[in-house]
Amino acid sequence: MKDDHFYLKCILLFVDDDGDKKKKDKKKKKGEKEEKEKKKGPSKATVKAMQEALARMKEEEERAKREEEERERRLAELEAQRLEQERLEAERKEKKKQKDKERKERMKKEGKLLTKAQKESRARAEATLRALQAQGVEVPSKDSMPKKRPIYSDKRKKKPAAQTPEGMCKLLDCFIFIFMVLKPFVFTAAEPSAEAADLDDWEAMASDEERELKKVHIEVKETKASQPAHKSSAPAKQENGSEDEEEDEEDEEDEDEEDEEEGEEESEEEEEEEKETQTAKTKSKKEVSSESSSESDSDDERTKEERLYDKKRRQENLKNINLDKLRAPVVCVLGHVDTGKTKILDKLRHTHVQDGEAGGITQQIGATNVPLDTIVEQTKMVKNFDRETIKIPGMLIIDTPGHESFGNLRNRGSSLCDIAILVVDIMHGLEPQTIESINLLKEKKCPFIVALNKIDRLYDWKKGPETDVVATLKKQKKNTKDEFDERAKAIIVEFAQQGLNAALFYENKDQRTFVSLVPTSAHSGDGMGNLIALLVDLTQTMLARRLAHCDELRAQVMEVKALPGMGTTIDVILINGRLREGETIIVPGVEGPIVTQIRGLLLPPPLKELRVKNQYEKHKEVCTSQGVKILGKDLEKTLAGLPLLVAHKEDEVPVLRDELVRELKQTLNAIKLEEKGVYVQASTLGSLEALLEFLRTSKVPYSGINIGPVHKKDVMKASTMLEHDQQYAVILAFDVKIERESQEMADSLGVRIFSAEIIYHLFDAFTKYREDYKKQKQDEFKHIAVFPCKLRILPQFIFNSRDPIVMGVTVEAGVLKTGTPLCVPSKGFVDIGIVTSIEVNHKPVDTAKKGQEICIKIEPIPGESPKMYGRHFEAVDIIVSKITRASIDALKNWFRDEMQKSDWQLIMELKKTFEII
């Protein structure tokens, strides 16, 4: 409106200016004529412009008025709709409330509506009945009661009176009364000394059950033995439950369409609650049944005297703990790869184990027994260390791998040890596996000291292995000392970031609060004596109670190995107690606990690694803190990382088996074989677990596992995959010997055997094989696999309408590739041809994605008549790729990585279009 006023003023000003110019041009002679023209007024053009402006202003006002009226009308309609919805909602709630009220009234009349107090009393009575049956008391049932003489009366049908809650509660109170009468007779059979304890247990159990019943209403299911006793209570509950369900169904049927969604949500919530209560019930029943069955088994198999004997023997073993006589501590060496863990032990043992390992990489867990003489010899240069008062008889040091894949062996080593050495490269600080080891030690609450290794790599380092490392540091040049201090402070800061206080061992005033850092060099030998001296000092002072000698057996299976000439053996860390040849042992196995006898106990010589082949020494008996190799029968399927138990008597075997079963469940869940998968073979269980972990992370299934050399039977097992899936007809053999006959058989059957001494080389070889196999299959199936796409024709870019069709299109969805067959669903699924070339900006490409505008050439399908644009299909028709069941399967199996989520959604849409099952 304002713009129109401004426009009108401008026109009037323009007219005035024009009139002034005309007056100046005319002469004074024509004065009279000018006066006449002024009297006549504005010209016709001016008037017309003014009229048009006024007409526009009027139209604008009318339009604004109409819009305002339309807006007010819409608001009024919305308000009316809202009020109508509120009214319908109020009616629906009122209707539902009325139905609930009617249902409750009906249940109340029938006597099925219980109050909270009645429900609680019924639940208490049922719990008492269940406890009564668990104690073995025979509760009189309906069937056992003497039958009354039948009274014949009026035979006309009468309405059955509904059982009232009061009547049912009276019946349950009757059962409680019978139990209270029988209770003294049941418990008088026990010993007088145990009577009070049993009574307390019973009361505690009853109170626990009452607390549980407040949370969940436990339904007492009928068993064959106790069926009559529960007949009175169970049907009432079932009737109530079925009645409730029927009422819910009626409510849902009666409700309107608008109320269906809410009704469904409510029914789903009720179903979820019922499921939760059912799971709670089954759990409680299972626990009760398992406890009762275990108690009954122990009662049946072992007499009371035998159980007391076992308990007494264990108590005596614990009483005989001698704090003055300490066992050798188990020390675990942890750290990142290439920090020098094995090299430190080599320096201590004067061996060259690290030089003999494949690639210089530790891939197995090993144990070394360090005698007292070696400790005294290694610590002779350490000041303020009394070598004559050493209480420990030696050390058992466990070496673990540092590579990422061997997390299972680090976990196993840290769970065995009493104290740990965390090896840190002073040049690199804390690395990923170092942090992983710190977290393991925190989790196990295991004390540790830190070896700051590779100090010989500091610039201008002057070695001094025969002197104390503190004195060696003082002798260094200023720049070397400054570099050491700088790097040590940086590592202390990194430890602080992990939530640990750390300090150099000679500055550490509080060993319990601060972790000690010992500068060492496994290459030159600097600081090795200080490391051993600190270990000895900490173990015999702070860990004295933990290292006290005890006869109670504590042993753990560390590794399972197949040795030539000996068969399958197990490496065991014996922490407490003793093992004797001929004893019956129970070890964990893949298919359950294995019971066998010790046929031989082998120990490596002192300062020799258990995992390295040595001249083992045979022993009849082995005492505490030893890494021992056990020979026995049926040890092929033993699982490492779990305890080894010894049965001193024959009747102890089933009890010890039950103990191991509980610990086995979690471990067995980790090793799950698939129907289709590769066959895995390794020299030890630890390396086998590392291989399986790699396969799990790579999402490669495995169908079979074995420990030891590759035999013909292993090739036969792997060859079964040729019938199912050829890519899995593979044996991954890590650090094992492949027999010549096995290799020849594999070549003839078409089974691939990958072998390597370094686990990462095996990973690389198998990964390359998978990629090559996948590429081969993609080339084989590229003519079958059809990627989904949806194209819209650009009618202004039709370059050729027939044989070949050349046109411009837009990719609306999916992926278009050369070789894709196209069809038009809207014209009776007419096949228009195959895409032979794609161009984007006059450049040929193989693939076009969603949103691109491209030019395509469509050639006719061989053997079919060419289709023509304008006759068989038009510009308004959508073109899609013609997919089949075979093409979808090919995409799933071999081209999954090239497909996105939106492409799979388009596949689902096209499946419906083409009616593919």
PDB file of N, CA and C in Angstrom, residues 462 472-481:
ATOM      1  N   LYS A 462      77.730 -44.727  29.617  1.00  0.00           N
ATOM      2  CA  LYS A 462      78.894 -45.540  29.987  1.00  0.00           C
ATOM      3  C   LYS A 462      78.394 -46.682  30.861  1.00  0.00           C
ATOM      4  N   THR A 472      76.306 -45.956  38.894  1.00  0.00           N
ATOM      5  CA  THR A 472      76.529 -45.853  37.447  1.00  0.00           C
ATOM      6  C   THR A 472      75.915 -44.569  36.907  1.00  0.00           C
ATOM      7  N   LEU A 473      74.735 -44.201  37.403  1.00  0.00           N
ATOM      8  CA  LEU A 473      74.079 -42.963  36.950  1.00  0.00           C
ATOM      9  C   LEU A 473      74.883 -41.733  37.346  1.00  0.00           C
ATOM     10  N   LYS A 474      75.488 -41.772  38.523  1.00  0.00           N
ATOM     11  CA  LYS A 474      76.274 -40.624  38.988  1.00  0.00           C
ATOM     12  C   LYS A 474      77.542 -40.420  38.153  1.00  0.00           C
ATOM     13  N   LYS A 475      78.035 -41.522  37.576  1.00  0.00           N
ATOM     14  CA  LYS A 475      79.277 -41.438  36.783  1.00  0.00           C
ATOM     15  C   LYS A 475      79.032 -40.899  35.372  1.00  0.00           C
ATOM     16  N   GLN A 476      77.778 -40.828  34.953  1.00  0.00           N
ATOM     17  CA  GLN A 476      77.492 -40.404  33.577  1.00  0.00           C
ATOM     18  C   GLN A 476      77.754 -38.907  33.405  1.00  0.00           C
ATOM     19  N   LYS A 477      77.926 -38.519  32.134  1.00  0.00           N
ATOM     20  CA  LYS A 477      78.123 -37.096  31.820  1.00  0.00           C
ATOM     21  C   LYS A 477      76.827 -36.332  32.102  1.00  0.00           C
ATOM     22  N   LYS A 478      76.967 -34.991  32.180  1.00  0.00           N
ATOM     23  CA  LYS A 478      75.813 -34.165  32.535  1.00  0.00           C
ATOM     24  C   LYS A 478      74.692 -34.280  31.488  1.00  0.00           C
ATOM     25  N   ASN A 479      75.062 -34.265  30.202  1.00  0.00           N
ATOM     26  CA  ASN A 479      74.007 -34.343  29.173  1.00  0.00           C
ATOM     27  C   ASN A 479      73.275 -35.687  29.230  1.00  0.00           C
ATOM     28  N   THR A 480      73.993 -36.784  29.521  1.00  0.00           N
ATOM     29  CA  THR A 480      73.353 -38.110  29.631  1.00  0.00           C
ATOM     30  C   THR A 480      72.428 -38.143  30.846  1.00  0.00           C
ATOM     31  N   LYS A 481      72.915 -37.596  31.970  1.00  0.00           N
ATOM     32  CA  LYS A 481      72.110 -37.568  33.199  1.00  0.00           C
ATOM     33  C   LYS A 481      70.857 -36.709  32.999  1.00  0.00           C
TER      34      LYS A 481
END
